[in-house]
PDB file of C-alpha atoms in Angstrom:
ATOM      1  CA  MET A 277      99.718  86.195 118.962  1.00 49.00           C
ATOM      2  CA  ILE A 278     100.085  88.715 121.744  1.00 49.00           C
ATOM      3  CA  GLU A 279      97.090  90.163 123.505  1.00 51.00           C
ATOM      4  CA  HIS A 280      96.177  93.550 122.102  1.00 53.00           C
ATOM      5  CA  ALA A 281      94.254  96.306 123.789  1.00 61.00           C
ATOM      6  CA  ILE A 282      92.201  96.717 120.618  1.00 69.00           C
ATOM      7  CA  THR A 283      89.138  94.757 119.639  1.00 78.00           C
ATOM      8  CA  PRO A 284      88.860  92.522 116.522  1.00 73.00           C
ATOM      9  CA  ASN A 285      86.288  94.925 115.131  1.00 79.00           C
ATOM     10  CA  LEU A 286      88.752  97.803 115.377  1.00 82.00           C
ATOM     11  CA  VAL A 287      91.439  95.713 113.637  1.00 81.00           C
ATOM     12  CA  PHE A 288      88.990  94.970 110.822  1.00 82.00           C
ATOM     13  CA  ASP A 289      87.775  98.571 110.499  1.00 86.00           C
ATOM     14  CA  VAL A 290      91.253 100.120 110.427  1.00 89.00           C
ATOM     15  CA  SER A 291      92.561  97.507 107.957  1.00 87.00           C
ATOM     16  CA  HIS A 292      89.484  98.104 105.815  1.00 87.00           C
ATOM     17  CA  MET A 293      90.062 101.869 105.929  1.00 91.00           C
ATOM     18  CA  PHE A 294      93.710 101.627 104.815  1.00 91.00           C
ATOM     19  CA  ALA A 295      92.981  99.099 102.036  1.00 90.00           C
ATOM     20  CA  GLY A 296      90.022 101.159 100.815  1.00 91.00           C
ATOM     21  CA  GLY A 297      92.224 104.254 100.954  1.00 93.00           C
ATOM     22  CA  LEU A 298      94.696 102.595  98.583  1.00 93.00           C
ATOM     23  CA  VAL A 299      91.892 101.926  96.089  1.00 94.00           C
ATOM     24  CA  LEU A 300      90.665 105.526  96.400  1.00 94.00           C
ATOM     25  CA  ILE A 301      94.170 106.885  95.787  1.00 94.00           C
ATOM     26  CA  SER A 302      94.435 104.625  92.713  1.00 93.00           C
ATOM     27  CA  PHE A 303      91.377 106.429  91.337  1.00 94.00           C
ATOM     28  CA  LEU A 304      93.014 109.782  92.158  1.00 93.00           C
ATOM     29  CA  MET A 305      96.027 108.672  90.122  1.00 91.00           C
ATOM     30  CA  LEU A 306      93.790 107.786  87.175  1.00 90.00           C
ATOM     31  CA  TYR A 307      92.182 111.246  87.432  1.00 90.00           C
ATOM     32  CA  GLN A 308      95.432 113.242  87.303  1.00 87.00           C
ATOM     33  CA  ASP A 309      96.245 115.055  84.076  1.00 84.00           C
ATOM     34  CA  ARG A 310      99.537 116.600  85.226  1.00 87.00           C
ATOM     35  CA  LEU A 311     102.688 114.524  85.566  1.00 86.00           C
ATOM     36  CA  TYR A 312     104.004 116.154  88.752  1.00 88.00           C
ATOM     37  CA  ALA A 313     100.597 115.811  90.426  1.00 91.00           C
ATOM     38  CA  LEU A 314     100.553 112.126  89.420  1.00 91.00           C
ATOM     39  CA  LEU A 315     103.963 111.596  91.056  1.00 91.00           C
ATOM     40  CA  ASN A 316     102.777 113.318  94.249  1.00 93.00           C
ATOM     41  CA  VAL A 317      99.649 111.134  94.430  1.00 94.00           C
ATOM     42  CA  PHE A 318     101.814 108.053  93.865  1.00 92.00           C
ATOM     43  CA  ALA A 319     103.933 109.089  96.874  1.00 93.00           C
ATOM     44  CA  LEU A 320     100.706 109.467  98.887  1.00 94.00           C
ATOM     45  CA  GLN A 321      99.694 105.927  97.889  1.00 93.00           C
ATOM     46  CA  ALA A 322     103.067 104.635  99.119  1.00 91.00           C
ATOM     47  CA  VAL A 323     102.492 106.361 102.487  1.00 94.00           C
ATOM     48  CA  ALA A 324      99.051 104.727 102.724  1.00 93.00           C
ATOM     49  CA  LEU A 325     100.624 101.364 101.858  1.00 91.00           C
ATOM     50  CA  ALA A 326     103.265 101.804 104.586  1.00 92.00           C
ATOM     51  CA  LEU A 327     100.536 102.591 107.136  1.00 93.00           C
ATOM     52  CA  ALA A 328      98.466  99.569 106.015  1.00 91.00           C
ATOM     53  CA  VAL A 329     101.450  97.227 106.298  1.00 89.00           C
ATOM     54  CA  ALA A 330     102.476  98.658 109.682  1.00 91.00           C
ATOM     55  CA  TRP A 331      98.932  98.117 110.942  1.00 89.00           C
ATOM     56  CA  GLN A 332      99.031  94.506 109.701  1.00 86.00           C
ATOM     57  CA  ALA A 333     102.353  94.072 111.532  1.00 86.00           C
ATOM     58  CA  TYR A 334     100.699  95.186 114.753  1.00 86.00           C
ATOM     59  CA  ALA A 335      97.485  93.229 114.205  1.00 83.00           C
ATOM     60  CA  GLN A 336      99.276  89.993 113.256  1.00 82.00           C
ATOM     61  CA  ASP A 337     102.097  90.460 115.801  1.00 83.00           C
ATOM     62  CA  ALA A 338     104.546  90.094 112.882  1.00 82.00           C
ATOM     63  CA  PRO A 339     107.540  92.429 113.489  1.00 84.00           C
ATOM     64  CA  HIS A 340     109.132  91.650 110.104  1.00 80.00           C
ATOM     65  CA  LEU A 341     106.255  93.479 108.408  1.00 83.00           C
ATOM     66  CA  TYR A 342     107.534  96.711 109.972  1.00 87.00           C
ATOM     67  CA  VAL A 343     110.583  96.266 107.716  1.00 84.00           C
ATOM     68  CA  THR A 344     108.267  96.021 104.696  1.00 82.00           C
ATOM     69  CA  ALA A 345     106.462  99.164 105.843  1.00 87.00           C
ATOM     70  CA  GLY A 346     109.803 100.965 106.247  1.00 88.00           C
ATOM     71  CA  ILE A 347     110.935  99.919 102.768  1.00 83.00           C
ATOM     72  CA  ALA A 348     107.669 101.164 101.259  1.00 84.00           C
ATOM     73  CA  LEU A 349     107.952 104.477 103.109  1.00 89.00           C
ATOM     74  CA  VAL A 350     111.618 105.163 102.282  1.00 88.00           C
ATOM     75  CA  PHE A 351     111.827 103.892  98.720  1.00 83.00           C
ATOM     76  CA  LYS A 352     108.321 104.288  97.305  1.00 84.00           C
ATOM     77  CA  ALA A 353     107.184 107.400  99.148  1.00 89.00           C
ATOM     78  CA  LEU A 354     110.504 109.285  99.018  1.00 90.00           C
ATOM     79  CA  VAL A 355     113.318 107.906  96.839  1.00 86.00           C
ATOM     80  CA  ILE A 356     111.383 106.855  93.717  1.00 84.00           C
ATOM     81  CA  PRO A 357     109.045 109.918  93.526  1.00 88.00           C
ATOM     82  CA  VAL A 358     111.994 112.308  94.017  1.00 89.00           C
ATOM     83  CA  ALA A 359     113.984 110.413  91.361  1.00 84.00           C
ATOM     84  CA  LEU A 360     111.038 110.582  88.939  1.00 83.00           C
ATOM     85  CA  HIS A 361     110.596 114.329  89.580  1.00 86.00           C
ATOM     86  CA  ARG A 362     114.258 114.901  88.721  1.00 85.00           C
ATOM     87  CA  MET A 363     114.042 112.582  85.701  1.00 79.00           C
ATOM     88  CA  VAL A 364     111.058 114.500  84.304  1.00 81.00           C
ATOM     89  CA  ALA A 365     112.852 117.823  84.836  1.00 82.00           C
ATOM     90  CA  ARG A 366     116.137 116.616  83.351  1.00 78.00           C
ATOM     91  CA  LEU A 367     114.566 114.959  80.307  1.00 73.00           C
ATOM     92  CA  GLY A 368     112.305 117.945  79.684  1.00 72.00           C
ATOM     93  CA  ILE A 369     109.307 115.630  79.331  1.00 69.00           C
ATOM     94  CA  HIS A 370     105.964 117.175  78.444  1.00 65.00           C
ATOM     95  CA  ARG A 371     104.222 117.502  81.811  1.00 69.00           C
ATOM     96  CA  GLN A 372     100.665 116.965  80.598  1.00 73.00           C
ATOM     97  CA  VAL A 373      99.583 113.325  81.032  1.00 75.00           C
ATOM     98  CA  GLU A 374      98.339 112.237  77.610  1.00 74.00           C
ATOM     99  CA  THR A 375      95.726 109.481  77.658  1.00 77.00           C
ATOM    100  CA  VAL A 376      94.528 106.924  75.116  1.00 78.00           C
ATOM    101  CA  VAL A 377      90.899 107.554  76.167  1.00 82.00           C
ATOM    102  CA  SER A 378      89.415 110.440  78.143  1.00 86.00           C
ATOM    103  CA  ILE A 379      89.195 110.503  81.937  1.00 86.00           C
ATOM    104  CA  GLY A 380      85.438 109.732  82.102  1.00 88.00           C
ATOM    105  CA  PRO A 381      85.512 106.319  80.353  1.00 91.00           C
ATOM    106  CA  THR A 382      88.732 105.484  82.213  1.00 90.00           C
ATOM    107  CA  MET A 383      87.070 106.113  85.587  1.00 92.00           C
ATOM    108  CA  LEU A 384      84.040 104.021  84.570  1.00 93.00           C
ATOM    109  CA  ALA A 385      86.355 101.194  83.535  1.00 93.00           C
ATOM    110  CA  GLY A 386      88.097 101.509  86.907  1.00 93.00           C
ATOM    111  CA  ILE A 387      84.776 101.211  88.777  1.00 94.00           C
ATOM    112  CA  ALA A 388      83.933  98.102  86.740  1.00 95.00           C
ATOM    113  CA  LEU A 389      87.328  96.555  87.574  1.00 94.00           C
ATOM    114  CA  VAL A 390      86.822  97.172  91.299  1.00 93.00           C
ATOM    115  CA  ALA A 391      83.378  95.549  91.160  1.00 93.00           C
ATOM    116  CA  LEU A 392      84.882  92.602  89.265  1.00 92.00           C
ATOM    117  CA  SER A 393      87.644  92.242  91.879  1.00 90.00           C
ATOM    118  CA  LEU A 394      85.149  92.173  94.745  1.00 88.00           C
ATOM    119  CA  VAL A 395      82.905  89.607  93.055  1.00 89.00           C
ATOM    120  CA  VAL A 396      85.753  87.311  91.982  1.00 87.00           C
ATOM    121  CA  MET A 397      87.790  87.424  95.176  1.00 82.00           C
ATOM    122  CA  LEU A 398      84.901  87.157  97.634  1.00 80.00           C
ATOM    123  CA  LYS A 399      83.529  84.143  95.761  1.00 82.00           C
ATOM    124  CA  ALA A 400      86.950  82.513  95.377  1.00 79.00           C
ATOM    125  CA  THR A 401      87.869  82.679  99.078  1.00 74.00           C
ATOM    126  CA  PRO A 402      84.767  81.603 101.041  1.00 74.00           C
ATOM    127  CA  ALA A 403      86.830  79.717 103.641  1.00 72.00           C
ATOM    128  CA  ALA A 404      89.186  82.599 104.490  1.00 72.00           C
ATOM    129  CA  ASP A 405      88.499  85.032 107.313  1.00 76.00           C
ATOM    130  CA  ALA A 406      86.678  88.256 106.467  1.00 75.00           C
ATOM    131  CA  LEU A 407      89.742  90.479 106.928  1.00 75.00           C
ATOM    132  CA  ALA A 408      91.936  88.447 104.535  1.00 77.00           C
ATOM    133  CA  ARG A 409      89.137  88.215 101.953  1.00 80.00           C
ATOM    134  CA  GLU A 410      88.535  91.960 101.847  1.00 81.00           C
ATOM    135  CA  ASP A 411      92.245  92.746 101.841  1.00 82.00           C
ATOM    136  CA  LEU A 412      92.725  90.444  98.850  1.00 84.00           C
ATOM    137  CA  ALA A 413      89.741  91.981  97.050  1.00 88.00           C
ATOM    138  CA  PHE A 414      91.084  95.517  97.583  1.00 90.00           C
ATOM    139  CA  ALA A 415      94.594  94.386  96.615  1.00 89.00           C
ATOM    140  CA  LEU A 416      93.325  92.909  93.342  1.00 89.00           C
ATOM    141  CA  SER A 417      91.506  96.202  92.688  1.00 93.00           C
ATOM    142  CA  VAL A 418      94.758  98.155  93.129  1.00 93.00           C
ATOM    143  CA  VAL A 419      96.566  95.727  90.793  1.00 90.00           C
ATOM    144  CA  LEU A 420      93.897  96.041  88.075  1.00 92.00           C
ATOM    145  CA  LEU A 421      93.763  99.847  88.401  1.00 93.00           C
ATOM    146  CA  GLY A 422      97.565  99.913  87.995  1.00 90.00           C
ATOM    147  CA  LEU A 423      97.219  97.833  84.835  1.00 88.00           C
ATOM    148  CA  LEU A 424      94.473 100.179  83.614  1.00 92.00           C
ATOM    149  CA  MET A 425      96.812 103.135  84.060  1.00 89.00           C
ATOM    150  CA  MET A 426      99.534 101.360  82.086  1.00 84.00           C
ATOM    151  CA  VAL A 427      97.255 100.737  79.082  1.00 85.00           C
ATOM    152  CA  THR A 428      95.493 104.122  79.067  1.00 88.00           C
ATOM    153  CA  ARG A 429      98.555 106.380  79.291  1.00 84.00           C
ATOM    154  CA  ARG A 430     100.787 107.330  76.378  1.00 78.00           C
ATOM    155  CA  ASN A 431     103.705 108.724  78.367  1.00 78.00           C
ATOM    156  CA  ALA A 432     106.313 106.159  79.453  1.00 76.00           C
ATOM    157  CA  VAL A 433     106.809 107.819  82.877  1.00 80.00           C
ATOM    158  CA  SER A 434     103.112 107.543  83.746  1.00 83.00           C
ATOM    159  CA  GLN A 435     103.254 103.878  82.670  1.00 81.00           C
ATOM    160  CA  VAL A 436     106.143 103.362  85.095  1.00 82.00           C
ATOM    161  CA  VAL A 437     103.966 104.863  87.846  1.00 87.00           C
ATOM    162  CA  GLY A 438     101.198 102.421  86.883  1.00 86.00           C
ATOM    163  CA  PHE A 439     103.667  99.544  87.191  1.00 83.00           C
ATOM    164  CA  MET A 440     104.765 100.712  90.651  1.00 85.00           C
ATOM    165  CA  SER A 441     101.126 101.104  91.743  1.00 88.00           C
ATOM    166  CA  LEU A 442     100.443  97.551  90.549  1.00 84.00           C
ATOM    167  CA  GLU A 443     103.292  96.333  92.741  1.00 83.00           C
ATOM    168  CA  ASN A 444     101.761  98.197  95.711  1.00 87.00           C
ATOM    169  CA  GLY A 445      98.667  96.019  95.275  1.00 87.00           C
ATOM    170  CA  LEU A 446     100.803  92.872  95.337  1.00 82.00           C
ATOM    171  CA  ILE A 447     102.432  93.967  98.612  1.00 84.00           C
ATOM    172  CA  LEU A 448      99.008  94.646 100.136  1.00 85.00           C
ATOM    173  CA  ALA A 449      97.877  91.142  99.101  1.00 83.00           C
ATOM    174  CA  ALA A 450     101.034  89.518 100.505  1.00 80.00           C
ATOM    175  CA  THR A 451     100.758  91.211 103.895  1.00 80.00           C
ATOM    176  CA  GLY A 452      97.023  90.580 104.162  1.00 72.00           C
ATOM    177  CA  ALA A 453      97.385  86.882 103.351  1.00 67.00           C
ATOM    178  CA  LYS A 454      99.892  86.387 106.217  1.00 66.00           C
ATOM    179  CA  GLY A 455     102.905  84.094 106.415  1.00 60.00           C
ATOM    180  CA  MET A 456     105.078  85.770 103.766  1.00 60.00           C
ATOM    181  CA  PRO A 457     108.785  85.375 104.736  1.00 59.00           C
ATOM    182  CA  LEU A 458     110.846  88.530 105.239  1.00 58.00           C
ATOM    183  CA  VAL A 459     113.484  87.435 102.716  1.00 55.00           C
ATOM    184  CA  VAL A 460     110.820  87.224 100.001  1.00 59.00           C
ATOM    185  CA  GLU A 461     109.534  90.702 100.838  1.00 61.00           C
ATOM    186  CA  ILE A 462     113.033  92.188 100.699  1.00 58.00           C
ATOM    187  CA  SER A 463     113.775  90.346  97.437  1.00 59.00           C
ATOM    188  CA  VAL A 464     110.613  91.719  95.856  1.00 63.00           C
ATOM    189  CA  ALA A 465     111.404  95.249  97.064  1.00 62.00           C
ATOM    190  CA  PHE A 466     114.922  95.170  95.634  1.00 60.00           C
ATOM    191  CA  SER A 467     113.685  93.590  92.407  1.00 63.00           C
ATOM    192  CA  VAL A 468     111.303  96.513  91.976  1.00 65.00           C
ATOM    193  CA  LEU A 469     114.081  98.986  92.781  1.00 63.00           C
ATOM    194  CA  ILE A 470     116.384  97.391  90.204  1.00 63.00           C
ATOM    195  CA  ALA A 471     113.538  97.366  87.663  1.00 67.00           C
ATOM    196  CA  PHE A 472     113.009 101.080  88.356  1.00 66.00           C
ATOM    197  CA  ILE A 473     116.717 101.808  87.792  1.00 65.00           C
ATOM    198  CA  VAL A 474     116.724  99.839  84.525  1.00 64.00           C
ATOM    199  CA  ILE A 475     113.550 101.633  83.382  1.00 68.00           C
ATOM    200  CA  GLY A 476     115.171 104.972  84.223  1.00 65.00           C
ATOM    201  CA  ILE A 477     118.261 104.123  82.166  1.00 63.00           C
ATOM    202  CA  PHE A 478     116.076 103.070  79.240  1.00 64.00           C
ATOM    203  CA  LEU A 479     114.068 106.306  79.482  1.00 66.00           C
ATOM    204  CA  PHE A 480     117.264 108.346  79.197  1.00 63.00           C
ATOM    205  CA  ARG A 481     118.427 106.264  76.254  1.00 64.00           C
ATOM    206  CA  ILE A 482     115.034 106.481  74.512  1.00 67.00           C
ATOM    207  CA  ARG A 483     114.899 110.252  75.089  1.00 64.00           C
ATOM    208  CA  GLU A 484     118.362 110.647  73.558  1.00 62.00           C
ATOM    209  CA  ARG A 485     117.485 108.456  70.557  1.00 64.00           C
ATOM    210  CA  PHE A 486     113.939 109.592  69.714  1.00 63.00           C
ATOM    211  CA  ASP A 487     113.729 112.964  71.492  1.00 63.00           C
ATOM    212  CA  THR A 488     110.455 111.816  73.146  1.00 63.00           C
ATOM    213  CA  VAL A 489     109.060 109.223  75.571  1.00 60.00           C
ATOM    214  CA  ASP A 490     105.579 109.204  74.019  1.00 63.00           C
ATOM    215  CA  VAL A 491     104.753 105.596  73.059  1.00 61.00           C
ATOM    216  CA  ASP A 492     102.600 106.819  70.150  1.00 62.00           C
ATOM    217  CA  ALA A 493     105.667 108.468  68.667  1.00 63.00           C
ATOM    218  CA  PHE A 494     107.456 105.111  68.871  1.00 61.00           C
ATOM    219  CA  ASP A 495     104.594 103.468  66.963  1.00 63.00           C
ATOM    220  CA  ARG A 496     104.704 106.176  64.295  1.00 64.00           C
ATOM    221  CA  PHE A 497     108.466 105.784  63.996  1.00 62.00           C
ATOM    222  CA  ARG A 498     108.122 102.003  63.701  1.00 61.00           C
ATOM    223  CA  GLY A 499     105.402 102.420  61.091  1.00 61.00           C
ATOM    224  CA  GLY A 500     107.636 104.758  59.117  1.00 57.00           C
ATOM    225  CA  ARG A 501     110.426 102.201  59.149  1.00 53.00           C
ATOM    226  CA  ALA A 502     108.145  99.306  58.105  1.00 46.00           C
TER     227      ALA A 502
END
């Protein structure tokens, strides 16, 4: 590793700040009740992820992580949010984010998941260095908050955003754990992009067939056919 002009404490503090910022933005996503605002906050989370990965690239002297940061910035902060904005406008989707439960209980559940992540990960990795342990704990929090969004939202587009946020947590974990090959990172990024394209095609097809992307409407339709 090359000699840096920064101290280990500064590396830890900045990494901690970016990882904590990702968790905070996940809560902001859970709080949003407008679809366009949710997409904008998701883009902000992708920017924070790109900064976190770029900082890890510098701290670990791992140039290939700059590629991961660039992919996150271009695709997740620009291409995917813009594509989702256009998809929402073209499909004429209702722009209010409809939830299974209200925002208050959802936020409390999110706080409980973050506490669970910290307890589980810090106890499961006693031999790892402090930076890797906290990065993994924050990454697991982002993953669980993404899952929470997927199960508490009725609109298919907001569930797609939850899925993408979950994948942001996996990238944070991979870069914090060190040693992930570049080819794996690129494969994961393109897999997510292809998944997004397939999801987009399905959304158009579902909208044409059912005239809605509300998952509750699908359940009602299925119940009517049973």
